[in-house]
Amino acid sequence: MSALAGSGTDRQVALEVRNLSVEFEILGGTIRPVDDVSLQIFDGDIFALVGESGCGKSTLVTALIRLVPEPGRIVSGDVLLRGSSLQAMNTESLRRIRAAGVALVLQAAMGSFNPVITIEKQVEHVLEAHPEVWKSRRKGLEYFDYLLDLVRLPTDRIRKSYESQLSGGMRQRVAIAFGLLLKPDLVILDEPTTALDVINQGIVIEVLKDLQAELGVTIVFVTHDLAVVAELASRVGVMYAGRLVQSGSVDDVFYGDRRHPYVRALLTSIPNVQVAGRAAKAIAGSVPRLDDLPRGCRFAPRCPVAEAACHTDDPELILAADNAVACHPLNRRLEVVGR
């Protein structure tokens, strides 16, 4: 059983994940893209979930609100939103939570809209579906205008537009406004800056900062771009081959003395234009297949500091202050220091 990643703080927990596992049936057996993941997200966090493609990030965020696509299924663990179990909720309670409790903004913003009706008409459909949040259609539309202004878009033009009339960056920002329409406490964004040019990436980052400051909303976002994490996030969780290997503040995870070897390798693989003559260094080996995982630590075959135990025993996610790490050498060093 994993320790809770991040429980070293006294802030109020907005979302808690307890030993969550997700399985997919495939030809010849099953795979677990999310395997025994535990973490905590606190009020006011901008929490980034990072890792290489295929590590389980997107599967995890859909599992948070029980939207894992078939043939996937949650096989163990639980997710608690302010102490209430989402696994135990009935369909109607879960529908309400997905509306006004937690919002999910998907990666492909184009697929989030109906292409044959205007943005305004789609807003009206959402308002009609959730009268428990907005009893007045007019007030709901006024709030959407307020959100469009926050995401730096012209209200009149956007409301009368079809999604095909919007650029990629505009679609992404409209999708974020949609996600906030029902006033959720927590917003999950899957790769909000992917496929955007540098200018639009910068705009989206600034928009998310403004939204957090203005509305106090808790934000969870998935990305593989460490530069975006450093610019935007307050805390970060790092996944590898379905497991959470480190979680904590951005400063601790990226720059602290208990960085997981995988995190070190990721940072080394980024080109640094400020250091003359330093070339980016690729991580040796390749990410393991989920249907052919190595014994012990899943990063061990690629790890430059792996020990014998790393190839036989799963490392436990050990918490020290606000920095949780699953690594035998690091955690053994922590035990020695603590004696």
Steps between C-alpha positions, in 0.01 A plus 500: 500500500632841403537793736287800413701735284480844649351440845779697664299825488217630720299651214151370429486205264280562195552162331655183638594193296543179696680205341316540169547234230350484151506194274439453128420163346723428201565197285683253718434661837473834678710813545500760778572850367426627853641276773456573872518879469451714812523878520339806652405828336443798727275805477655764276752262344607520140604136482681361195505132410797425276675209331580353161224406256327179605586528870133512606443873558184537294358171625551617857314830453202328334496251789479789747138559396418143386518572128746226402404394146410139424651243521676665794373475857600609846594180685610634839547813703287809546482872425367737765379850417503695826463173688215355287574179313437524126514122470205468736283760325194410296458621143301814584737611777795443270334703222467794738861467613621499140308822445551723800769311693767397250528602134709317239633690197615246243817518294340539156297821541349459152329179611339678796259703286204426276608632157147579374378732777645820637700528821214696657248224423733242655528712814121512518484119477737470796299751702174315425655169607608638838228726642634420847796728422344770282125554545518803271616452140585871480724490806672189370576668168624810682735282702625336179572848364695570819701179448569588135633833617726319751639277225557809284242441229239738347161396639269599213715344230554172688136448597385532138781286357517134402807306615632486141527879506740496796874444503656220705599734781153657508334158511718401793407813693129462421522139624652627825215752535249218444674298771449786747141580403343297783742639760693182585741492793757310295585506129697223327667586168651228282795643303362857482799632300561206265482579125506874569770732372730672748296822509173319575673277756610815681148642487347181643757494782424861591126432478525209744701712743237776478214254553663353808566847643155640412276201578715306749431182304723197553663388173640163397664482160667223305807576292830361375648850471721566804543865402124549536513332842778729620310804374152414628485232769543524876517123549574209269459124479724292273375172350696220339350182350175532694655586836545829684875526568516845659270775622554831678566867443655595167813624678546172690428271205703689240778653706512325839754244622244216492426509129401162361756369245226510236436870574873569474507322165201697372661831595831400341322413176384860455727723287641791701583807294649673806783250537743517209612165367255292703306265276171340599549143621249236397377256764655160434270214405125530445179513699389143585185355349215480747451133412868422557608695808834433673515373857561750777529867411371555149770756428783273621603370152567862392626635833870590543485455881293180516598247765426130537180567698375729223476202264305280743288711738245774434609824671247654736393862458658653812403846619750746650356846567303571179715286271399139434743278306491134398871411474700244700833694510334831590273354765781298657704820523204665671485217755872541577465876548200447728679265738 
